[in-house]
Amino acid sequence: MAGAAPSEEALRRALAERQAAVDAQAEAVRSLKASGAKAGVDAAVEALKALKIEAGAAARRLQASVGSGGGAAREEMRQAVVNTLERKLFYIPSFKIYRGVAGLYDYGPPGCAVKSNVLAFWRQHFVLEENMLEVDCPCVTPEVVLKASGHVEKFTDLMVKDEKTGTCYRADHLLKDFCKDKLEKDLTLSPETAAEFKRVLAVLDDLSPEELGAKIKEYGIVAPDTKNPLSAPYPFNLMFQTSIGPTGLSVGYMRPETAQGIFVNFKDLYYYNGQKLPFAAAQIGQAFRNEISPRQGLLRVREFTLAEIEHFVDPEDKSHPKFVDVADLEFLMFPRELQLSGESAKLTKLAEAVSKGTVNNETLGYFIGRVYLFLTRLGIDKCRLRFRQHLPNEMAHYAADCWDAEIECSYGWIECVGIADRSAYDLKAHSEKSGVPLVAHEKFSKPREVEKLVIVPSKKDLGLAFKGNQKMVVEALEAMSEKEAMDMKAALESKGEMNFQVCTLGKDVVITKKMVSISMEKKVEHQRVFTPSVVEPSFGIGRIIYCLFEHSFYTRPSKSEEEQLNVFRFPPIVAPIKCTVFPLVKNQEFDDAAKVLAKELTAAGISHIIDTTGISIGRRYARTDEIGVPFAVTVDSATEVTIRERDSKQQVRVGIDEVASVVKELTEGQSTWTDISFKYPSHIGPQADQE
C-alpha cells in the first residue's frame, strides 16, 4: 500500500535543504576555480549539476502540491466560458457603450431565460413543497429598520486607498491575494513563512483594522495598479444610502438583503398562518451592496438577486417531520473540526451529522439536504459541491449554527447558499426597536405554575458606564442562559461586581450589582409566549448561475476534427430554450410543417426557436448546442420528424403529432431520454450531425 503523500511543509523543507546544498556546492566550485587547482573541479561541477537536478525535482513536486500548475488551465477554461457567455448574450457588462460600471451586469435573452428557469424551479422545490408564504417587499428600506438589524452600524468592509490616485481597494482582499500568490508561486518560501501566511488566511476575518494595516505594511503590499503606498484601513458601509421623499429628512437605504422585509411582517404572517408554528416565508428580489472593488464577474456585484427563506420554529423543538426524507443523503461536508485540523471535506451521511450534533438540529439539517437536492438537480456537479460549517470567528454571537453551500469553480470555492440557525435575534431586535412584540403563543390545556428567569438591566446605570456600547451590553445580559444568570447573581451578591464577556464588543466589561437585577419568579401561566427561532437559507442566484455555467460547459471536436465546438449541458429544467425546430432543407412543405409544429410547442408552453436558414443541419445543431438547447427537432417529412438529444447526439423518429407531448415529458422530467429512446425507433440518416 502506498504511503501518504508528503505534506506541503515537508516538501518546502526538502526544497530548502536541496537549495542550501546547491548553494554550498556552488561556493565550493568557485573556491576550487579561484585557487587554480584543476584536480577535483570537474567532479565538483558534476556534483553541482546533480544537486541542481535534485533541487529542480523538489521544486516541481512542491509546485504540483500547491496547485499552481493548474492555474493557467483554469484561467483558459474560464476565458472560454466567459467569451461564449458574452458572445451569445447570456450576460454583458451594463452600460457597455459608456465603458460600463464595475459590478453591474445585464442578462441577455438566454441569460434571462436561465435565471427565470432557476427561480421557477426554486419556487417549485421550496415554496410549493413546503407551503411557504411568499412576500414581495420594497427595495428601499427606512433607516430605522436597518438600525434595528445592525446593518447601519456593522455592515462594513475595511478599505484602503491609493495615497496618490485615491483608488479604493478592499483591504482583506489585498492581504488574501498576497498570501495566496506567495503560497502558490514562491517556491523558495521557508516552511515557517508558509505557515505564517496560512495562519493569516485562517484568521483574516478576525483581524482588526490596526492588525490588518500592520500586516499590509509588514509585507510591503502596495496598490496593485500603480504600486503606490496605501492608506491605513478604515471601515466603509456597503449600503447605498438614499432619501425618502423630497425633503431629504427621511433617510433610507437600498436593502442589502431581502430578509428584513419578512421579519418586520412576522406578526401579520403568523396570524395569516392561523397562529401556528413552524411556518416559512420566502422572498425573491434584488439586493444592493456597494462593493469596494467588485471582481470575478457575476460572483461579486453591486446589484444582485437573492432568494431567501425564513423558517420560524419553536426554539424548544427544532425537529422536522420531513427530515427522514433527506436523512440518507450523503455528500461532502466540511465541519469546523476538519478545517481546524487542516483536513479536507469528507463524504458524510446527513443523518449521522445531525445525530452526532455536527449539525445543530433537524430543521437545519433538513434544509441543508433540500439545498443539496436543489443544486444537484439544477446541474451542479456533486463532486464540486461541499457544505462548510462556519468557524467560531465567523459566527455571530447569537447564531446556533451556520453552514455554507460552497461550489468549486475556476475562482476556487465560492459561497453560494448560506444556511443559518439565527436563533431569535432578528425578531427580538425588531421587537425592541419598534415596540411591537413579534412573538408566538403556545396555549396550555391546563394552567401551569412555572419558575421564570427575569433579567432586568438598569439602562440608566449601564448608559452612564458604557455610553454608546450600552445596547450591546444590554443585549448580552438579556441573552444569558439560566445558569449564566444565576452564576452572575451569586457573584454580584458576594463580590458586588464581576467581569462579563460581551462578544459583540470583543472584550470583558465590569458589571456591578446596581446595573442588573436577576431573579427567579413563580408565575401561573395559561400560555407560553416566546420569540421564535429562525432558520434561514439564503441563495445568491447570480453566483449559482455562474457556477452552473462553468459546470455545464465543455467542448467537443467537430466531425472534421478541425475545430472545437462549445456546448452547455444544461439540464432541460434550466435550459434557456427547450428545443429547436429545423426544416432539413429549404422546402415549402417542410417549412409549413415546421410552422405548425412551432404553434403546437407554443400551445404546450415549450420555449423553442425555429431556424429555416439554408446552412447545413450540422451547423445549426452546433449553433444551438452552444446555448445549451437540449433537443432539436428536424423536419424532413410532413408526417414524421427526428428528435436529437444534445449530449449523446442520438436521434429517434417520432410522429409529428406527438412531438409537443414528447418534448414536454422530457423538459418537465416526466421521462428521460433513455425512456424515449426505448419507446421510439432510433434514427441515423443523412440529417445526422455534420459538426
XYZ file of C-alpha atoms in Angstrom:
691
model
C 0.000 0.000 0.000
C 1.374 3.417 -0.997
C 2.303 5.765 1.831
C 0.640 9.102 2.386
C 1.783 11.955 0.148
C 4.306 14.263 1.856
C 2.854 17.432 3.334
C 3.463 20.849 1.799
C 5.618 21.721 4.832
C 7.823 18.648 4.266
C 8.168 19.475 0.565
C 9.163 23.090 1.331
C 11.709 21.885 3.871
C 13.123 19.362 1.389
C 13.438 22.055 -1.298
C 15.132 24.440 1.159
C 17.664 21.708 2.112
C 18.438 20.919 -1.541
C 18.781 24.598 -2.412
C 21.157 25.057 0.519
C 23.185 22.092 -0.766
C 23.275 23.666 -4.259
C 24.487 26.981 -2.802
C 27.185 25.244 -0.727
C 28.411 23.175 -3.697
C 28.427 26.251 -5.962
C 30.613 28.038 -3.413
C 32.943 25.004 -3.315
C 33.263 25.078 -7.134
C 34.054 28.807 -7.073
C 36.719 28.248 -4.399
C 38.370 25.464 -6.387
C 38.437 27.592 -9.535
C 39.767 30.618 -7.643
C 42.589 28.556 -6.135
C 43.726 27.492 -9.612
C 43.608 23.830 -8.632
C 42.485 21.713 -11.598
C 42.141 18.495 -9.663
C 38.624 17.883 -8.441
C 36.963 20.762 -10.371
C 35.237 18.505 -12.904
C 33.935 16.209 -10.195
C 32.703 19.204 -8.161
C 30.900 20.610 -11.220
C 29.228 17.251 -11.898
C 28.133 17.083 -8.250
C 26.705 20.601 -8.570
C 24.734 19.554 -11.674
C 23.329 16.532 -9.841
C 22.289 18.699 -6.885
C 20.558 21.181 -9.233
C 18.615 18.316 -10.826
C 17.512 17.171 -7.361
C 16.511 20.728 -6.409
C 14.541 21.084 -9.665
C 12.670 17.842 -8.969
C 11.886 19.019 -5.427
C 10.592 22.329 -6.827
C 8.312 20.504 -9.286
C 6.917 18.294 -6.506
C 6.173 21.375 -4.404
C 4.601 23.180 -7.368
C 2.316 20.213 -8.009
C 1.375 20.120 -4.320
C 0.372 23.788 -4.067
C -1.615 23.526 -7.280
C -0.135 26.425 -9.184
C 0.304 24.226 -12.233
C -3.464 24.207 -12.832
C -3.843 27.970 -12.679
C -3.251 28.532 -16.395
C -5.691 25.780 -17.359
C -8.366 27.216 -15.042
C -7.851 30.675 -16.492
C -8.046 29.317 -20.051
C -11.265 27.433 -19.289
C -12.790 30.500 -17.587
C -11.989 32.680 -20.582
C -13.598 30.151 -22.932
C -16.757 30.124 -20.795
C -16.955 33.906 -20.333
C -16.246 34.606 -24.013
C -19.027 32.222 -25.029
C -21.447 33.673 -22.476
C -20.829 37.246 -23.620
C -20.803 36.395 -27.333
C -24.118 34.514 -27.054
C -25.526 37.326 -24.890
C -26.109 35.337 -21.685
C -24.808 38.412 -19.873
C -22.770 41.503 -20.693
C -21.377 44.463 -18.721
C -24.052 47.085 -18.081
C -23.831 50.449 -19.870
C -21.271 48.942 -22.222
C -21.314 51.818 -24.745
C -20.259 54.123 -21.898
C -17.398 51.762 -20.902
C -19.515 50.122 -18.219
C -19.566 50.302 -14.427
C -17.726 47.709 -12.339
C -20.006 45.258 -10.578
C -23.090 45.797 -12.770
C -24.223 43.334 -15.465
C -27.163 42.903 -17.839
C -28.655 39.486 -18.570
C -29.386 38.969 -22.272
C -32.189 36.751 -23.680
C -30.650 33.309 -22.906
C -29.350 34.535 -19.538
C -32.794 35.869 -18.589
C -34.332 32.533 -19.565
C -31.826 30.546 -17.454
C -32.389 32.861 -14.479
C -36.179 32.642 -14.862
C -35.995 28.832 -15.020
C -33.733 28.628 -11.954
C -36.151 30.814 -9.965
C -39.175 28.833 -11.192
C -37.513 25.620 -10.025
C -36.611 27.290 -6.703
C -40.281 28.157 -6.160
C -41.341 24.631 -7.042
C -38.669 22.970 -4.910
C -39.076 25.147 -1.818
C -42.171 27.388 -1.812
C -44.617 24.801 -3.158
C -43.046 21.790 -1.444
C -43.079 23.442 1.993
C -46.275 25.539 1.580
C -44.243 28.672 2.227
C -45.769 32.141 2.363
C -44.215 34.231 -0.399
C -43.938 38.009 0.005
C -42.573 40.841 -2.113
C -41.234 43.843 -0.170
C -39.738 47.183 -1.310
C -36.054 47.561 -2.144
C -35.945 50.984 -0.433
C -35.788 50.464 3.337
C -36.142 53.126 6.086
C -33.044 53.688 8.189
C -34.776 52.666 11.429
C -35.285 49.101 10.122
C -31.630 48.683 9.250
C -30.540 50.279 12.526
C -32.516 47.608 14.378
C -30.963 44.832 12.278
C -27.445 46.184 12.879
C -26.685 46.974 9.223
C -26.234 50.720 9.707
C -23.599 50.152 12.368
C -21.905 46.939 11.293
C -22.448 46.250 7.568
C -18.927 47.331 6.653
C -15.752 46.160 4.954
C -12.299 47.570 5.612
C -10.993 49.747 2.801
C -7.609 51.200 1.865
C -6.847 53.959 -0.647
C -4.019 54.536 -3.083
C -2.451 57.564 -1.410
C -1.736 59.288 -4.745
C -4.674 58.400 -7.025
C -7.385 57.828 -4.421
C -8.352 54.433 -5.933
C -10.041 52.244 -3.303
C -9.336 48.593 -2.542
C -10.774 46.116 -0.085
C -8.019 45.625 2.480
C -8.621 41.964 3.307
C -8.682 41.052 -0.403
C -5.247 42.608 -0.934
C -3.809 40.684 2.006
C -5.557 37.464 0.947
C -4.321 37.752 -2.656
C -0.770 38.470 -1.486
C -0.652 35.424 0.809
C -2.253 33.075 -1.731
C 0.031 34.304 -4.506
C 3.105 33.729 -2.363
C 1.961 30.250 -1.304
C 1.176 29.179 -4.874
C 4.055 30.783 -6.779
C 7.005 31.397 -4.439
C 8.679 28.020 -4.126
C 11.526 29.491 -2.066
C 9.316 30.204 0.949
C 10.550 28.565 4.116
C 8.096 26.234 5.863
C 7.856 28.765 8.705
C 6.958 31.649 6.372
C 4.415 29.473 4.503
C 2.851 28.517 7.841
C 2.641 32.219 8.771
C 0.822 33.065 5.513
C -1.615 30.190 6.099
C -2.275 31.399 9.628
C -3.019 34.899 8.315
C -5.504 33.446 5.805
C -7.183 31.436 8.571
C -7.697 34.449 10.866
C -8.295 37.062 8.152
C -11.904 37.699 9.245
C -10.747 38.244 12.824
C -8.139 40.926 12.150
C -8.850 44.402 13.498
C -8.219 47.455 11.274
C -4.935 48.015 13.114
C -3.792 44.397 12.704
C -4.775 44.354 9.028
C -2.880 47.601 8.433
C 0.170 46.242 10.247
C 0.247 43.131 8.038
C -0.137 45.191 4.846
C 2.794 47.337 5.972
C 4.901 44.358 7.119
C 4.505 42.562 3.785
C 5.093 45.719 1.739
C 1.736 45.446 -0.021
C 1.102 48.379 -2.368
C -1.665 49.445 -4.763
C -1.904 46.687 -7.437
C -2.284 49.080 -10.387
C 0.189 51.841 -9.548
C 2.475 50.326 -6.869
C 1.815 53.469 -4.800
C 1.645 53.283 -0.967
C -1.724 52.575 0.667
C -3.589 54.360 3.455
C -4.404 52.702 6.765
C -7.570 50.516 6.602
C -10.856 52.115 7.647
C -14.480 50.862 7.654
C -16.750 51.531 4.675
C -20.504 50.874 4.914
C -21.617 48.796 1.941
C -25.202 50.069 1.776
C -26.378 52.523 -0.869
C -27.890 55.459 1.034
C -30.816 57.469 -0.322
C -33.536 59.776 0.947
C -37.252 59.004 1.003
C -39.390 61.929 -0.092
C -38.416 65.408 -1.323
C -37.271 66.927 1.979
C -34.251 64.678 2.388
C -35.079 64.311 6.083
C -36.150 60.655 5.904
C -33.013 58.565 5.383
C -33.304 55.247 3.606
C -31.088 52.595 2.076
C -31.310 50.184 -0.822
C -31.749 46.890 1.010
C -28.590 44.765 1.373
C -30.737 41.621 1.797
C -34.410 40.683 1.475
C -34.760 39.111 4.934
C -35.690 42.241 6.900
C -38.939 42.645 4.943
C -40.001 39.212 6.173
C -39.022 39.846 9.787
C -40.955 43.107 10.088
C -44.042 41.352 8.661
C -43.793 38.398 11.060
C -46.842 39.337 13.144
C -49.174 39.539 10.134
C -47.748 36.382 8.574
C -48.137 34.499 11.860
C -51.821 35.432 12.061
C -52.295 34.661 8.344
C -50.914 31.185 9.063
C -53.503 30.595 11.797
C -51.037 31.378 14.627
C -49.288 28.063 14.019
C -45.606 27.209 14.084
C -43.483 26.184 12.327
C -44.006 28.096 9.115
C -41.755 29.624 6.486
C -41.888 32.830 4.486
C -39.960 33.321 1.265
C -38.942 36.224 -0.920
C -37.140 36.653 -4.234
C -35.832 40.118 -5.026
C -32.989 42.473 -5.768
C -30.416 43.402 -3.141
C -27.687 46.031 -3.293
C -24.183 46.224 -1.870
C -21.773 49.000 -2.767
C -18.771 46.692 -3.118
C -15.417 48.412 -2.711
C -13.734 46.600 -5.593
C -16.109 44.286 -7.495
C -14.404 41.452 -9.329
C -14.895 37.891 -10.551
C -17.776 38.720 -12.892
C -21.190 37.659 -11.601
C -19.691 36.443 -8.323
C -19.189 39.862 -6.707
C -21.559 42.535 -7.979
C -23.314 45.631 -6.671
C -26.872 44.618 -7.554
C -27.964 41.003 -7.447
C -30.904 38.667 -6.963
C -31.428 36.905 -3.642
C -33.904 34.147 -2.866
C -34.321 33.883 0.901
C -36.346 31.721 3.258
C -37.093 32.495 6.895
C -38.337 29.339 8.614
C -39.830 30.225 12.021
C -39.684 27.444 14.592
C -40.189 26.903 18.318
C -36.703 27.222 19.896
C -37.584 24.318 22.232
C -38.462 21.954 19.362
C -36.310 22.100 16.245
C -37.214 18.633 14.995
C -38.591 18.387 11.448
C -41.293 15.898 10.366
C -39.759 15.521 6.887
C -36.138 15.115 7.976
C -36.454 11.393 7.246
C -36.842 12.278 3.541
C -33.268 13.633 3.386
C -31.604 11.711 6.231
C -29.908 9.161 3.944
C -28.323 11.739 1.635
C -24.530 11.544 1.570
C -22.404 14.430 0.352
C -19.228 16.395 1.082
C -19.358 18.078 4.482
C -16.613 20.265 5.914
C -17.245 20.719 9.653
C -15.085 23.092 11.642
C -13.023 20.255 13.193
C -11.739 19.195 9.752
C -10.984 22.804 8.809
C -9.048 23.490 12.018
C -7.026 20.283 11.652
C -6.092 21.070 8.039
C -8.052 18.150 6.564
C -10.370 18.110 3.537
C -14.160 17.797 3.314
C -15.453 14.222 3.694
C -18.469 12.330 2.414
C -20.908 12.242 5.334
C -24.441 10.976 5.782
C -26.747 13.780 6.843
C -28.433 11.608 9.485
C -25.030 10.939 11.070
C -24.091 14.632 11.051
C -27.323 15.549 12.866
C -27.257 12.641 15.332
C -23.668 13.466 16.350
C -24.503 17.143 16.795
C -22.201 18.267 13.979
C -25.309 19.897 12.522
C -27.145 21.587 15.391
C -30.701 20.366 14.775
C -33.036 18.507 12.411
C -34.611 21.610 10.871
C -31.206 22.998 9.923
C -30.224 19.544 8.638
C -33.431 19.257 6.622
C -32.741 22.490 4.776
C -29.104 21.506 4.150
C -30.425 18.333 2.495
C -33.018 20.218 0.447
C -30.362 22.722 -0.713
C -28.149 19.816 -1.824
C -31.002 18.335 -3.883
C -31.862 21.725 -5.388
C -28.308 22.451 -6.530
C -27.566 18.994 -7.938
C -30.874 18.864 -9.826
C -30.021 22.228 -11.366
C -26.865 20.680 -12.790
C -24.201 21.481 -10.169
C -21.564 18.724 -10.042
C -21.943 16.988 -6.670
C -18.192 16.313 -6.592
C -17.571 20.079 -6.644
C -20.165 20.939 -4.010
C -19.490 20.945 -0.279
C -21.179 22.212 2.863
C -18.738 24.132 5.045
C -19.512 24.935 8.671
C -18.678 28.431 9.887
C -15.675 28.642 12.177
C -16.171 30.247 15.617
C -14.615 33.520 14.379
C -17.189 33.692 11.535
C -20.248 33.040 13.693
C -22.420 35.836 15.011
C -22.710 35.614 18.810
C -26.436 34.835 18.588
C -26.233 32.108 15.911
C -26.705 28.477 16.912
C -25.043 27.020 13.789
C -24.226 28.164 10.240
C -23.268 26.287 7.067
C -22.435 27.493 3.571
C -23.073 25.550 0.386
C -19.824 26.194 -1.491
C -19.396 25.388 -5.173
C -15.982 24.974 -6.749
C -15.345 26.873 -9.972
C -12.305 28.390 -11.681
C -12.161 31.058 -8.935
C -11.972 28.419 -6.176
C -14.652 27.506 -3.635
C -17.467 30.084 -3.771
C -20.149 30.550 -1.111
C -23.477 30.362 -2.996
C -26.009 29.497 -0.264
C -25.892 30.299 3.442
C -27.974 28.109 5.778
C -28.033 29.567 9.288
C -29.883 28.985 12.545
C -30.063 32.654 13.570
C -31.779 31.916 16.889
C -34.318 34.624 17.872
C -32.005 37.575 17.278
C -33.813 39.285 14.383
C -37.334 39.206 15.805
C -36.084 40.355 19.224
C -34.154 43.249 17.665
C -37.194 44.482 15.732
C -39.486 43.978 18.745
C -37.229 46.164 20.875
C -36.795 48.890 18.261
C -40.434 49.081 17.123
C -42.139 48.368 20.445
C -44.309 45.741 18.683
C -43.903 42.257 20.217
C -43.011 39.796 17.444
C -43.843 36.670 19.413
C -45.708 33.364 19.146
C -48.033 31.651 21.632
C -48.457 28.095 22.859
C -51.742 27.650 24.743
C -51.752 25.144 27.629
C -54.603 22.696 28.153
C -54.283 23.429 31.918
C -52.710 26.422 33.700
C -49.104 25.797 34.760
C -47.050 27.185 37.605
C -43.631 27.938 36.221
C -40.469 29.453 37.563
C -39.115 32.042 35.165
C -35.799 33.773 34.900
C -36.223 37.545 34.990
C -33.268 39.711 33.908
C -33.831 43.473 34.218
C -30.820 45.540 33.085
C -30.667 49.072 34.504
C -30.328 51.025 31.283
C -29.614 54.237 33.159
C -26.611 52.821 35.034
C -25.399 50.883 32.005
C -25.677 54.013 29.859
C -23.600 56.020 32.315
C -20.952 53.306 32.413
C -20.783 52.225 28.756
C -22.141 55.195 26.785
C -22.530 54.158 23.101
C -21.884 50.477 23.918
C -24.873 50.293 26.277
C -27.102 48.469 23.766
C -24.582 45.673 23.192
C -24.098 45.144 26.932
C -27.889 45.050 27.488
C -28.316 42.503 24.670
C -25.563 40.304 26.088
C -27.107 40.412 29.601
C -30.581 39.551 28.293
C -29.173 36.678 26.215
C -27.718 34.869 29.272
C -28.783 31.317 29.950
C -30.346 30.479 33.312
C -27.064 29.027 34.615
C -25.034 32.058 33.485
C -27.555 34.445 35.035
C -27.663 32.638 38.379
C -23.838 32.440 38.484
C -23.736 36.205 37.906
C -26.343 36.795 40.620
C -24.251 34.806 43.131
C -21.051 36.635 42.165
C -22.678 40.075 42.409
C -24.184 39.281 45.817
C -20.840 38.076 47.191
C -18.402 40.489 45.498
C -20.543 43.369 44.275
C -19.087 43.196 40.737
C -17.765 40.743 38.144
C -16.137 40.592 34.718
C -18.600 39.782 31.929
C -17.704 38.938 28.328
C -19.604 40.872 25.637
C -18.947 39.061 22.349
C -20.083 41.959 20.171
C -17.538 44.219 21.866
C -14.840 41.567 21.782
C -13.843 42.163 25.403
C -14.815 41.796 29.066
C -16.636 44.571 30.920
C -17.201 45.061 34.649
C -20.827 44.620 35.760
C -21.804 45.946 39.198
C -24.747 44.935 41.357
C -26.796 48.056 40.599
C -26.501 47.530 36.803
C -28.759 44.447 36.629
C -31.471 42.689 38.638
C -31.659 38.887 38.336
C -34.354 36.747 39.927
C -36.429 33.600 39.533
C -40.146 34.285 39.856
C -43.046 31.828 40.105
C -45.952 32.540 37.813
C -49.175 30.818 36.805
C -49.377 30.765 33.036
C -52.205 29.858 30.676
C -49.960 30.071 27.681
C -46.336 30.274 26.787
C -45.232 33.397 24.977
C -41.908 33.142 23.171
C -39.869 34.591 20.339
C -39.438 32.009 17.564
C -36.037 30.976 16.278
C -35.288 31.435 12.589
C -33.545 29.024 10.231
C -32.522 30.991 7.144
C -31.405 29.535 3.812
C -30.213 32.453 1.640
C -29.432 31.862 -2.052
C -27.191 34.065 -4.194
C -28.872 33.375 -7.527
C -26.209 35.036 -9.709
C -23.424 33.029 -8.069
C -25.334 29.766 -8.503
C -25.991 30.570 -12.164
C -22.332 31.415 -12.881
C -21.156 28.157 -11.271
C -23.822 26.317 -13.279
C -22.415 27.897 -16.470
C -18.926 26.588 -15.647
C -20.115 23.133 -14.562
C -22.229 22.771 -17.726
C -19.600 23.890 -20.219
C -17.483 21.524 -22.300
C -16.002 21.312 -25.790
C -16.022 18.505 -28.322
C -14.390 18.157 -31.757
C -16.333 18.818 -34.940
C -16.842 15.918 -37.319
C -13.817 17.030 -39.311
C -11.871 17.452 -36.029
C -10.618 20.785 -37.349
C -12.246 22.835 -34.580
C -13.575 22.512 -31.036
C -17.293 23.142 -30.580
C -18.645 24.702 -27.367
C -21.542 23.006 -25.582
C -23.546 23.822 -22.437
C -25.033 20.643 -20.979
C -27.870 22.399 -19.119
C -30.491 20.036 -17.704
C -33.787 20.576 -19.568
C -35.313 22.191 -16.477
C -32.954 25.204 -16.697
C -32.075 25.274 -20.411
C -32.917 28.710 -21.877
C -34.630 27.187 -24.931
C -36.115 23.698 -24.669
C -35.933 22.726 -28.332
C -35.195 23.958 -31.826
C -37.156 23.203 -34.993
C -35.178 22.767 -38.231
C -36.610 22.040 -41.676
C -33.934 19.758 -43.169
C -33.751 21.727 -46.404
C -35.366 24.832 -47.877
C -38.694 23.348 -48.904
C -42.191 24.852 -48.644
C -43.712 21.604 -47.388
C -41.109 21.277 -44.616
C -41.381 24.994 -43.741
C -45.160 24.715 -43.387
C -44.846 21.584 -41.205
C -42.267 23.378 -39.023
C -44.631 26.345 -38.518
C -47.484 24.029 -37.449
C -45.107 22.266 -35.069
C -43.976 25.611 -33.618
C -47.606 26.545 -32.869
C -48.150 23.244 -31.052
C -44.989 23.765 -28.982
C -46.130 27.284 -28.065
C -49.553 25.980 -27.028
C -47.822 23.392 -24.812
C -45.759 26.152 -23.126
C -42.438 24.925 -24.548
C -39.868 27.590 -25.405
C -38.364 26.987 -28.834
C -36.731 28.619 -31.836
C -37.362 27.824 -35.480
C -34.426 28.051 -37.883
C -35.235 27.997 -41.598
C -31.829 29.274 -42.747
C -30.172 27.360 -45.530
C -26.977 26.467 -43.649
C -26.136 22.808 -43.050
C -28.090 20.931 -40.393
C -24.827 20.186 -38.545
C -24.018 23.879 -38.288
C -27.492 24.574 -36.966
C -27.076 21.826 -34.354
C -23.727 23.309 -33.262
C -25.210 26.798 -33.027
C -27.944 25.683 -30.620
C -25.667 23.319 -28.653
C -23.635 26.429 -27.850
C -26.580 27.949 -25.951
C -27.465 24.646 -24.279
C -30.673 23.693 -26.152
C -31.260 20.045 -25.119
C -33.423 18.838 -28.033
C -33.520 19.545 -31.759
C -36.442 18.591 -33.992
C -35.536 18.089 -37.651
C -38.479 18.221 -40.080
C -37.850 16.006 -43.099
C -41.428 14.986 -43.927
C -44.980 16.143 -43.313
C -45.766 13.201 -41.002
C -42.606 12.218 -39.100
C -39.595 14.048 -37.646
C -36.373 13.227 -35.821
C -35.664 14.419 -32.288
C -31.971 14.717 -31.424
C -30.560 14.805 -27.891
C -27.753 17.346 -27.418
C -25.082 15.453 -25.430
C -25.360 11.924 -26.853
C -26.305 13.258 -30.329
C -28.656 10.275 -30.602
C -31.831 10.640 -32.680
C -35.245 8.989 -32.594
C -38.094 9.002 -35.094
C -41.386 10.449 -33.801
C -44.760 11.191 -35.404
C -45.180 14.918 -35.954
C -48.385 15.000 -33.866
C -46.501 13.517 -30.862
C -43.566 15.933 -30.809
C -45.014 18.518 -28.393
C -46.031 15.885 -25.820
C -42.670 14.050 -26.066
C -40.631 17.267 -25.618
C -42.896 18.350 -22.734
C -42.350 14.997 -20.969
C -38.588 15.381 -21.382
C -38.348 19.003 -20.279
C -40.607 18.536 -17.254
C -38.716 15.438 -16.097
C -41.619 13.016 -16.570
C -39.480 10.934 -18.970
C -35.753 10.589 -19.559
C -34.032 10.356 -22.923
C -33.426 6.661 -22.178
C -37.192 6.187 -21.786
C -37.849 7.911 -25.110
C -35.103 6.015 -26.962
C -36.675 2.715 -25.843
C -40.147 3.832 -26.893
C -39.314 5.233 -30.343
C -37.084 3.863 -33.143
C -33.566 5.261 -33.362
C -32.560 7.087 -36.486
C -29.316 7.505 -38.402
C -29.614 9.191 -41.742
C -28.410 11.970 -43.959
C -29.630 14.519 -41.439
C -27.322 13.157 -38.717
C -24.731 15.512 -37.235
C -22.414 17.236 -39.648
C -20.421 19.062 -36.945
